[in-house]
mmCIF file of C-alpha atoms in Angstrom:
data_model
loop_
_atom_site.group_PDB
_atom_site.id
_atom_site.type_symbol
_atom_site.label_atom_id
_atom_site.label_comp_id
_atom_site.label_asym_id
_atom_site.label_seq_id
_atom_site.Cartn_x
_atom_site.Cartn_y
_atom_site.Cartn_z
ATOM 1 C CA MET A 1 21.518 4.297 -7.018
ATOM 2 C CA ASN A 2 19.439 3.403 -3.954
ATOM 3 C CA ILE A 3 19.338 -0.046 -2.399
ATOM 4 C CA LYS A 4 15.953 -0.891 -3.911
ATOM 5 C CA THR A 5 17.104 -0.087 -7.443
ATOM 6 C CA TRP A 6 20.326 -1.981 -6.891
ATOM 7 C CA LEU A 7 18.465 -5.050 -5.643
ATOM 8 C CA LEU A 8 16.277 -5.066 -8.722
ATOM 9 C CA SER A 9 19.257 -4.609 -11.047
ATOM 10 C CA ALA A 10 21.141 -7.387 -9.298
ATOM 11 C CA ALA A 11 18.223 -9.789 -9.510
ATOM 12 C CA LEU A 12 17.510 -9.006 -13.135
ATOM 13 C CA LEU A 13 20.961 -8.671 -14.629
ATOM 14 C CA GLY A 14 23.046 -10.958 -12.456
ATOM 15 C CA SER A 15 25.486 -8.135 -11.808
ATOM 16 C CA ALA A 16 25.677 -9.118 -8.152
ATOM 17 C CA SER A 17 23.858 -11.293 -5.679
ATOM 18 C CA ALA A 18 20.595 -9.656 -4.638
ATOM 19 C CA SER A 19 21.583 -9.795 -0.996
ATOM 20 C CA TYR A 20 22.684 -6.988 1.268
ATOM 21 C CA ALA A 21 25.254 -9.287 2.822
ATOM 22 C CA GLN A 22 27.030 -10.105 -0.425
ATOM 23 C CA VAL A 23 28.057 -6.617 -1.551
ATOM 24 C CA ASP A 24 31.713 -6.818 -2.550
ATOM 25 C CA ASN A 25 34.369 -4.262 -1.720
ATOM 26 C CA ASP A 26 33.902 -2.452 -5.016
ATOM 27 C CA SER A 27 30.203 -1.890 -4.257
ATOM 28 C CA THR A 28 30.462 -0.333 -0.799
ATOM 29 C CA SER A 29 29.093 2.955 -2.104
ATOM 30 C CA LEU A 30 25.768 1.190 -2.566
ATOM 31 C CA ILE A 31 25.456 0.359 1.128
ATOM 32 C CA GLU A 32 23.053 2.630 2.975
ATOM 33 C CA PRO A 33 23.938 3.692 6.538
ATOM 34 C CA GLY A 34 21.676 2.248 9.217
ATOM 35 C CA VAL A 35 20.427 -0.636 7.045
ATOM 36 C CA MET A 36 20.441 -4.118 8.580
ATOM 37 C CA TYR A 37 22.336 -6.565 6.383
ATOM 38 C CA VAL A 38 21.289 -10.215 6.280
ATOM 39 C CA ASP A 39 22.365 -13.363 4.504
ATOM 40 C CA PRO A 40 19.747 -14.565 2.027
ATOM 41 C CA LEU A 41 17.299 -17.280 2.991
ATOM 42 C CA PHE A 42 18.122 -18.989 -0.295
ATOM 43 C CA GLU A 43 20.044 -18.145 -3.448
ATOM 44 C CA TYR A 44 17.910 -15.665 -5.357
ATOM 45 C CA PRO A 45 17.304 -16.704 -8.970
ATOM 46 C CA ILE A 46 18.623 -14.627 -11.841
ATOM 47 C CA ALA A 47 16.587 -14.262 -15.021
ATOM 48 C CA PRO A 48 18.016 -16.126 -18.031
ATOM 49 C CA GLU A 49 20.283 -14.100 -20.271
ATOM 50 C CA GLU A 50 18.225 -14.970 -23.342
ATOM 51 C CA LEU A 51 15.386 -12.876 -21.958
ATOM 52 C CA THR A 52 16.257 -9.418 -23.249
ATOM 53 C CA SER A 53 13.045 -7.561 -22.391
ATOM 54 C CA PHE A 54 12.945 -5.893 -18.979
ATOM 55 C CA THR A 55 9.309 -6.959 -18.542
ATOM 56 C CA ASP A 56 10.073 -10.541 -19.588
ATOM 57 C CA LYS A 57 12.816 -10.713 -16.956
ATOM 58 C CA CYS A 58 10.425 -9.409 -14.293
ATOM 59 C CA ASP A 59 7.756 -11.890 -15.408
ATOM 60 C CA TRP A 60 10.246 -14.750 -15.169
ATOM 61 C CA LEU A 61 11.322 -13.694 -11.683
ATOM 62 C CA ALA A 62 7.711 -13.281 -10.559
ATOM 63 C CA GLU A 63 7.055 -16.886 -11.564
ATOM 64 C CA ASN A 64 10.315 -18.488 -10.476
ATOM 65 C CA PHE A 65 11.663 -16.490 -7.545
ATOM 66 C CA TRP A 66 10.377 -18.841 -4.838
ATOM 67 C CA ASN A 67 11.443 -22.098 -6.488
ATOM 68 C CA PRO A 68 14.512 -22.539 -4.212
ATOM 69 C CA LEU A 69 12.433 -22.180 -1.042
ATOM 70 C CA ASP A 70 12.027 -25.510 0.759
ATOM 71 C CA LEU A 71 8.267 -25.781 1.284
ATOM 72 C CA LYS A 72 8.514 -29.236 2.859
ATOM 73 C CA ASN A 73 10.476 -28.033 5.859
ATOM 74 C CA LYS A 74 7.837 -27.529 8.584
ATOM 75 C CA ASP A 75 10.179 -25.599 10.888
ATOM 76 C CA ALA A 76 9.929 -21.827 11.058
ATOM 77 C CA VAL A 77 12.413 -19.979 8.864
ATOM 78 C CA ASP A 78 14.305 -16.843 9.868
ATOM 79 C CA GLN A 79 11.643 -14.107 9.605
ATOM 80 C CA ASN A 80 14.132 -11.335 8.816
ATOM 81 C CA LYS A 81 15.561 -13.344 5.936
ATOM 82 C CA LEU A 82 12.080 -14.107 4.638
ATOM 83 C CA ASN A 83 11.160 -10.417 4.893
ATOM 84 C CA HIS A 84 14.244 -9.548 2.856
ATOM 85 C CA ALA A 85 13.399 -12.134 0.211
ATOM 86 C CA PHE A 86 9.859 -10.859 -0.066
ATOM 87 C CA LYS A 87 11.087 -7.272 -0.465
ATOM 88 C CA VAL A 88 13.316 -8.320 -3.369
ATOM 89 C CA TYR A 89 10.406 -10.247 -4.875
ATOM 90 C CA ALA A 90 7.957 -7.373 -4.458
ATOM 91 C CA THR A 91 10.412 -4.938 -6.037
ATOM 92 C CA THR A 92 10.434 -7.118 -9.137
ATOM 93 C CA CYS A 93 6.647 -7.608 -9.098
ATOM 94 C CA GLN A 94 6.096 -3.879 -9.521
ATOM 95 C CA TYR A 95 7.374 -4.198 -13.086
ATOM 96 C CA ALA A 96 5.900 -7.594 -14.020
ATOM 97 C CA ASN A 97 2.594 -8.270 -15.730
ATOM 98 C CA LYS A 98 -0.272 -8.499 -13.260
ATOM 99 C CA ASP A 99 -1.457 -11.916 -14.451
ATOM 100 C CA LYS A 100 2.035 -13.362 -14.022
ATOM 101 C CA VAL A 101 2.232 -12.052 -10.463
ATOM 102 C CA THR A 102 -1.223 -13.217 -9.386
ATOM 103 C CA GLY A 103 -0.694 -16.625 -10.983
ATOM 104 C CA ALA A 104 2.633 -17.037 -9.225
ATOM 105 C CA ILE A 105 1.190 -15.956 -5.865
ATOM 106 C CA ASP A 106 -1.731 -18.361 -6.270
ATOM 107 C CA LYS A 107 0.692 -21.208 -6.949
ATOM 108 C CA LEU A 108 2.956 -20.260 -4.036
ATOM 109 C CA MET A 109 0.122 -19.966 -1.528
ATOM 110 C CA LYS A 110 -1.445 -23.223 -2.723
ATOM 111 C CA ASN A 111 1.852 -25.032 -2.261
ATOM 112 C CA MET A 112 2.087 -23.653 1.263
ATOM 113 C CA GLN A 113 -1.268 -25.075 2.369
ATOM 114 C CA LYS A 114 0.464 -28.076 3.942
ATOM 115 C CA ASN A 115 2.914 -25.816 5.769
ATOM 116 C CA PRO A 116 0.824 -23.472 7.957
ATOM 117 C CA THR A 117 3.906 -22.130 9.731
ATOM 118 C CA LEU A 118 5.430 -20.874 6.488
ATOM 119 C CA LEU A 119 2.026 -19.710 5.254
ATOM 120 C CA PHE A 120 1.745 -17.428 8.264
ATOM 121 C CA GLN A 121 5.347 -16.302 7.947
ATOM 122 C CA ILE A 122 4.974 -15.306 4.292
ATOM 123 C CA THR A 123 1.887 -13.302 5.267
ATOM 124 C CA LYS A 124 3.917 -11.520 7.946
ATOM 125 C CA ALA A 125 6.687 -10.876 5.423
ATOM 126 C CA ALA A 126 4.223 -9.328 2.985
ATOM 127 C CA GLU A 127 2.774 -7.157 5.750
ATOM 128 C CA GLU A 128 6.225 -5.967 6.762
ATOM 129 C CA THR A 129 7.486 -5.159 3.279
ATOM 130 C CA VAL A 130 4.516 -3.912 1.220
ATOM 131 C CA TYR A 131 1.907 -2.794 3.761
ATOM 132 C CA GLY A 132 3.206 -1.908 7.222
ATOM 133 C CA PRO A 133 4.737 1.333 8.529
ATOM 134 C CA ARG A 134 8.297 0.140 7.895
ATOM 135 C CA ALA A 135 7.639 -0.802 4.263
ATOM 136 C CA GLU A 136 9.731 1.093 1.696
ATOM 137 C CA PHE A 137 6.814 0.944 -0.719
ATOM 138 C CA TRP A 138 3.174 -0.133 -0.551
ATOM 139 C CA ILE A 139 1.597 -2.522 -3.058
ATOM 140 C CA ASP A 140 -1.993 -2.813 -1.896
ATOM 141 C CA GLU A 141 -3.254 -5.128 -4.639
ATOM 142 C CA LEU A 142 -0.432 -7.610 -4.090
ATOM 143 C CA TYR A 143 -0.927 -7.606 -0.334
ATOM 144 C CA ALA A 144 -4.700 -8.018 -0.614
ATOM 145 C CA HIS A 145 -4.209 -10.977 -2.955
ATOM 146 C CA ILE A 146 -1.875 -12.640 -0.461
ATOM 147 C CA LEU A 147 -4.274 -12.008 2.422
ATOM 148 C CA ARG A 148 -7.159 -13.465 0.455
ATOM 149 C CA SER A 149 -5.199 -16.623 -0.313
ATOM 150 C CA ALA A 150 -3.838 -16.993 3.217
ATOM 151 C CA LEU A 151 -7.178 -16.480 4.941
ATOM 152 C CA ALA A 152 -8.830 -19.012 2.617
ATOM 153 C CA SER A 153 -6.688 -21.704 4.210
ATOM 154 C CA LYS A 154 -8.314 -23.606 7.049
ATOM 155 C CA LYS A 155 -4.849 -24.032 8.544
ATOM 156 C CA PHE A 156 -4.158 -20.322 8.914
ATOM 157 C CA PRO A 157 -3.813 -19.689 12.694
ATOM 158 C CA ASN A 158 -7.221 -18.717 14.088
ATOM 159 C CA GLY A 159 -5.652 -16.469 16.701
ATOM 160 C CA LYS A 160 -4.083 -14.378 13.931
ATOM 161 C CA ARG A 161 -7.101 -14.123 11.629
ATOM 162 C CA ALA A 162 -8.898 -11.094 13.078
ATOM 163 C CA LYS A 163 -6.132 -8.590 12.327
ATOM 164 C CA TYR A 164 -5.611 -9.761 8.764
ATOM 165 C CA GLU A 165 -9.336 -9.999 8.074
ATOM 166 C CA GLN A 166 -9.670 -6.377 9.190
ATOM 167 C CA GLN A 167 -6.814 -5.294 6.933
ATOM 168 C CA LEU A 168 -8.369 -7.098 3.960
ATOM 169 C CA LYS A 169 -11.748 -5.511 4.656
ATOM 170 C CA GLN A 170 -10.199 -2.041 4.741
ATOM 171 C CA LEU A 171 -8.284 -2.645 1.515
ATOM 172 C CA ASP A 172 -11.312 -4.049 -0.293
ATOM 173 C CA ASN A 173 -13.400 -1.055 0.809
ATOM 174 C CA SER A 174 -10.973 1.464 -0.647
ATOM 175 C CA MET A 175 -8.892 -0.166 -3.383
ATOM 176 C CA ILE A 176 -7.830 1.816 -6.444
ATOM 177 C CA GLY A 177 -10.222 1.089 -9.292
ATOM 178 C CA LYS A 178 -13.108 0.191 -7.001
ATOM 179 C CA THR A 179 -16.085 2.112 -5.636
ATOM 180 C CA PRO A 180 -15.223 3.065 -2.053
ATOM 181 C CA ALA A 181 -17.516 2.118 0.797
ATOM 182 C CA ARG A 182 -19.950 4.586 2.299
ATOM 183 C CA PHE A 183 -19.265 5.899 5.770
ATOM 184 C CA ASP A 184 -21.096 7.998 8.339
ATOM 185 C CA PHE A 185 -19.750 11.238 9.766
ATOM 186 C CA VAL A 186 -20.895 14.259 11.741
ATOM 187 C CA ARG A 187 -20.729 17.740 10.239
ATOM 188 C CA ALA A 188 -19.274 20.688 12.116
ATOM 189 C CA ASN A 189 -22.789 21.848 13.028
ATOM 190 C CA GLY A 190 -23.557 18.479 14.622
ATOM 191 C CA GLU A 191 -25.749 17.155 11.816
ATOM 192 C CA PRO A 192 -25.262 13.491 10.858
ATOM 193 C CA ALA A 193 -24.219 12.834 7.271
ATOM 194 C CA GLN A 194 -23.000 10.027 5.053
ATOM 195 C CA TYR A 195 -20.357 9.993 2.349
ATOM 196 C CA PHE A 196 -21.147 8.136 -0.834
ATOM 197 C CA PRO A 197 -19.478 8.492 -4.254
ATOM 198 C CA MET A 198 -21.055 11.236 -6.367
ATOM 199 C CA ALA A 199 -20.815 12.447 -9.953
ATOM 200 C CA THR A 200 -18.374 15.199 -8.957
ATOM 201 C CA PRO A 201 -14.672 14.359 -8.560
ATOM 202 C CA THR A 202 -13.862 14.350 -4.862
ATOM 203 C CA ILE A 203 -10.736 14.567 -2.745
ATOM 204 C CA ILE A 204 -11.148 12.941 0.657
ATOM 205 C CA ILE A 205 -8.571 13.955 3.236
ATOM 206 C CA PHE A 206 -8.471 11.886 6.412
ATOM 207 C CA GLY A 207 -6.533 14.094 8.753
ATOM 208 C CA ASP A 208 -6.167 16.078 11.943
ATOM 209 C CA PRO A 209 -6.734 19.857 11.912
ATOM 210 C CA GLU A 210 -3.736 20.301 14.218
ATOM 211 C CA CYS A 211 -1.399 18.158 12.106
ATOM 212 C CA ASP A 212 1.294 20.351 10.507
ATOM 213 C CA GLU A 213 1.198 18.479 7.210
ATOM 214 C CA CYS A 214 -2.604 18.728 7.108
ATOM 215 C CA ARG A 215 -2.524 22.478 7.677
ATOM 216 C CA MET A 216 0.203 22.948 5.082
ATOM 217 C CA GLY A 217 -1.855 20.938 2.621
ATOM 218 C CA LYS A 218 -4.880 23.113 3.318
ATOM 219 C CA LEU A 219 -2.850 26.255 2.593
ATOM 220 C CA ARG A 220 -1.531 24.781 -0.647
ATOM 221 C CA MET A 221 -5.043 23.992 -1.811
ATOM 222 C CA GLN A 222 -6.292 27.455 -0.910
ATOM 223 C CA SER A 223 -3.361 29.185 -2.629
ATOM 224 C CA ASN A 224 -3.622 27.251 -5.892
ATOM 225 C CA VAL A 225 -5.691 29.559 -8.106
ATOM 226 C CA ASP A 226 -6.895 26.984 -10.647
ATOM 227 C CA PHE A 227 -7.751 24.474 -7.974
ATOM 228 C CA SER A 228 -9.536 27.015 -5.758
ATOM 229 C CA LYS A 229 -11.631 28.185 -8.722
ATOM 230 C CA ALA A 230 -12.638 24.611 -9.528
ATOM 231 C CA VAL A 231 -13.692 23.995 -5.913
ATOM 232 C CA ALA A 232 -15.595 27.304 -5.765
ATOM 233 C CA ALA A 233 -17.402 26.406 -8.998
ATOM 234 C CA GLY A 234 -18.466 23.050 -7.568
ATOM 235 C CA LYS A 235 -16.384 21.080 -10.077
ATOM 236 C CA ILE A 236 -14.338 19.421 -7.324
ATOM 237 C CA ASN A 237 -15.542 18.442 -3.862
ATOM 238 C CA ILE A 238 -13.254 18.490 -0.828
ATOM 239 C CA LEU A 239 -14.093 16.283 2.116
ATOM 240 C CA PHE A 240 -11.911 16.644 5.232
ATOM 241 C CA ILE A 241 -12.711 13.914 7.752
ATOM 242 C CA ILE A 242 -11.209 13.592 11.226
ATOM 243 C CA PRO A 243 -11.087 9.931 12.309
ATOM 244 C CA ASP A 244 -11.606 9.379 16.042
ATOM 245 C CA ALA A 245 -11.847 13.117 16.685
ATOM 246 C CA GLU A 246 -11.538 14.691 20.117
ATOM 247 C CA SER A 247 -14.589 16.330 21.691
ATOM 248 C CA ASP A 248 -13.476 19.882 20.820
ATOM 249 C CA TRP A 249 -12.727 19.209 17.146
ATOM 250 C CA GLN A 250 -15.243 21.817 15.900
ATOM 251 C CA GLU A 251 -13.210 24.591 17.510
ATOM 252 C CA LYS A 252 -10.109 23.540 15.590
ATOM 253 C CA ILE A 253 -11.638 23.871 12.115
ATOM 254 C CA ALA A 254 -12.842 27.494 12.371
ATOM 255 C CA ASP A 255 -10.434 28.618 9.636
ATOM 256 C CA PHE A 256 -11.249 25.830 7.179
ATOM 257 C CA PRO A 257 -12.768 26.924 3.827
ATOM 258 C CA LYS A 258 -16.538 27.187 3.925
ATOM 259 C CA ASN A 259 -16.858 25.368 0.601
ATOM 260 C CA TRP A 260 -15.182 22.270 2.050
ATOM 261 C CA THR A 261 -17.195 19.583 3.781
ATOM 262 C CA VAL A 262 -15.559 19.051 7.157
ATOM 263 C CA GLY A 263 -16.609 16.438 9.672
ATOM 264 C CA ALA A 264 -15.602 13.712 12.096
ATOM 265 C CA SER A 265 -16.176 9.972 12.072
ATOM 266 C CA ASP A 266 -15.534 7.440 14.808
ATOM 267 C CA THR A 267 -16.126 4.493 12.462
ATOM 268 C CA VAL A 268 -14.316 5.324 9.216
ATOM 269 C CA ALA A 269 -10.937 4.060 10.455
ATOM 270 C CA ASP A 270 -12.496 0.596 10.716
ATOM 271 C CA ILE A 271 -13.861 0.817 7.171
ATOM 272 C CA TYR A 272 -11.170 2.571 5.115
ATOM 273 C CA ASP A 273 -7.478 1.920 4.674
ATOM 274 C CA ILE A 274 -6.005 4.816 6.680
ATOM 275 C CA ARG A 275 -2.352 4.119 7.412
ATOM 276 C CA GLU A 276 -1.040 7.643 7.690
ATOM 277 C CA VAL A 277 -2.223 11.172 8.450
ATOM 278 C CA PRO A 278 -3.077 12.824 6.209
ATOM 279 C CA GLU A 279 -4.376 9.960 4.083
ATOM 280 C CA ILE A 280 -5.686 11.307 0.780
ATOM 281 C CA TYR A 281 -8.027 9.661 -1.718
ATOM 282 C CA VAL A 282 -9.102 10.951 -5.123
ATOM 283 C CA ILE A 283 -12.487 9.734 -6.372
ATOM 284 C CA ASP A 284 -13.512 10.276 -10.010
ATOM 285 C CA SER A 285 -16.909 11.243 -11.434
ATOM 286 C CA GLU A 286 -17.816 7.559 -11.793
ATOM 287 C CA GLY A 287 -17.305 7.051 -8.078
ATOM 288 C CA LYS A 288 -14.079 5.033 -8.422
ATOM 289 C CA VAL A 289 -10.881 5.462 -6.422
ATOM 290 C CA VAL A 290 -8.234 6.701 -8.859
ATOM 291 C CA ASN A 291 -5.494 7.639 -6.361
ATOM 292 C CA LYS A 292 -4.631 7.019 -2.721
ATOM 293 C CA HIS A 293 -1.564 7.370 -0.484
ATOM 294 C CA ILE A 294 -0.589 10.556 -2.339
ATOM 295 C CA GLY A 295 0.343 14.085 -1.322
ATOM 296 C CA VAL A 296 -1.742 17.225 -1.678
ATOM 297 C CA VAL A 297 0.041 18.475 -4.810
ATOM 298 C CA ASN A 298 -0.498 15.198 -6.651
ATOM 299 C CA ALA A 299 -4.102 15.034 -5.423
ATOM 300 C CA MET A 300 -4.838 18.511 -6.812
ATOM 301 C CA SER A 301 -3.212 17.609 -10.120
ATOM 302 C CA ALA A 302 -5.200 14.377 -10.343
ATOM 303 C CA ALA A 303 -8.504 16.090 -9.565
ATOM 304 C CA LEU A 304 -7.881 18.898 -12.065
ATOM 305 C CA SER A 305 -7.035 16.351 -14.754
ATOM 306 C CA LEU A 306 -10.362 14.625 -14.115
ATOM 307 C CA ILE A 307 -12.377 17.771 -14.805
ATOM 308 C CA ASN A 308 -10.230 18.765 -17.787
ATOM 309 C CA LYS A 309 -10.677 15.547 -19.728
#
């Protein structure tokens, strides 16, 4: 059982305190080497025993987790402890009903309006635990909802707004279930072009032709018979875009498939949510994002399922 699963079990079932620091001697096998252990910021609530449904327990925790937090204290809290609390909360939110989570977040952020220090800190905690490079898991919709609420506050620090506004813009432009934004790029032959959602399912790969994972992904796509046939027949489009490419990028794509659209864009990184390389999106025939932050194998499977419906 990994730490994340244990935290969720502890919070839901009351089998232990959902705190790294309070693992007893009989639970040492659950401790992961290299993990920083912290005391909790407050005592994490445990769902009532009368709630027998797993979802009901998660819903209850989504709505009640932050009740012990002292919102009237205007002093800064320990950021590491707040990050830990938010990670436990977010783990639970993955299994709760969406309306329960959004309602609880709306209430929490509203109650923080008179405490701008804590409002900023909770935003940082969300960034650290469900968005940033050190996050164990990403929950884009939850993070975007928090950003929207935080930035709506007139008391949110002006000096911190630009970064979070940019993150929200990128998320909104490329959220699952939404139509992604258009972006300009340059083809390998130097011709300007623009991506816009089309009626053909499309895989967009934001990558680097010299990146090992990108090249391995290219080989996997080329060696998959069913997938290669679908691309050759024009049933699936492949778009490989190099963000902020170097001047000699055309020379590095000589061995790319001719039926792929390959290009470079110096603006797309400001428009789309690109947190890793390769960053892969799957767009359906209605022009909606159906997958993101996935590997090549899952992207191929998703695209093939779209054309086999």
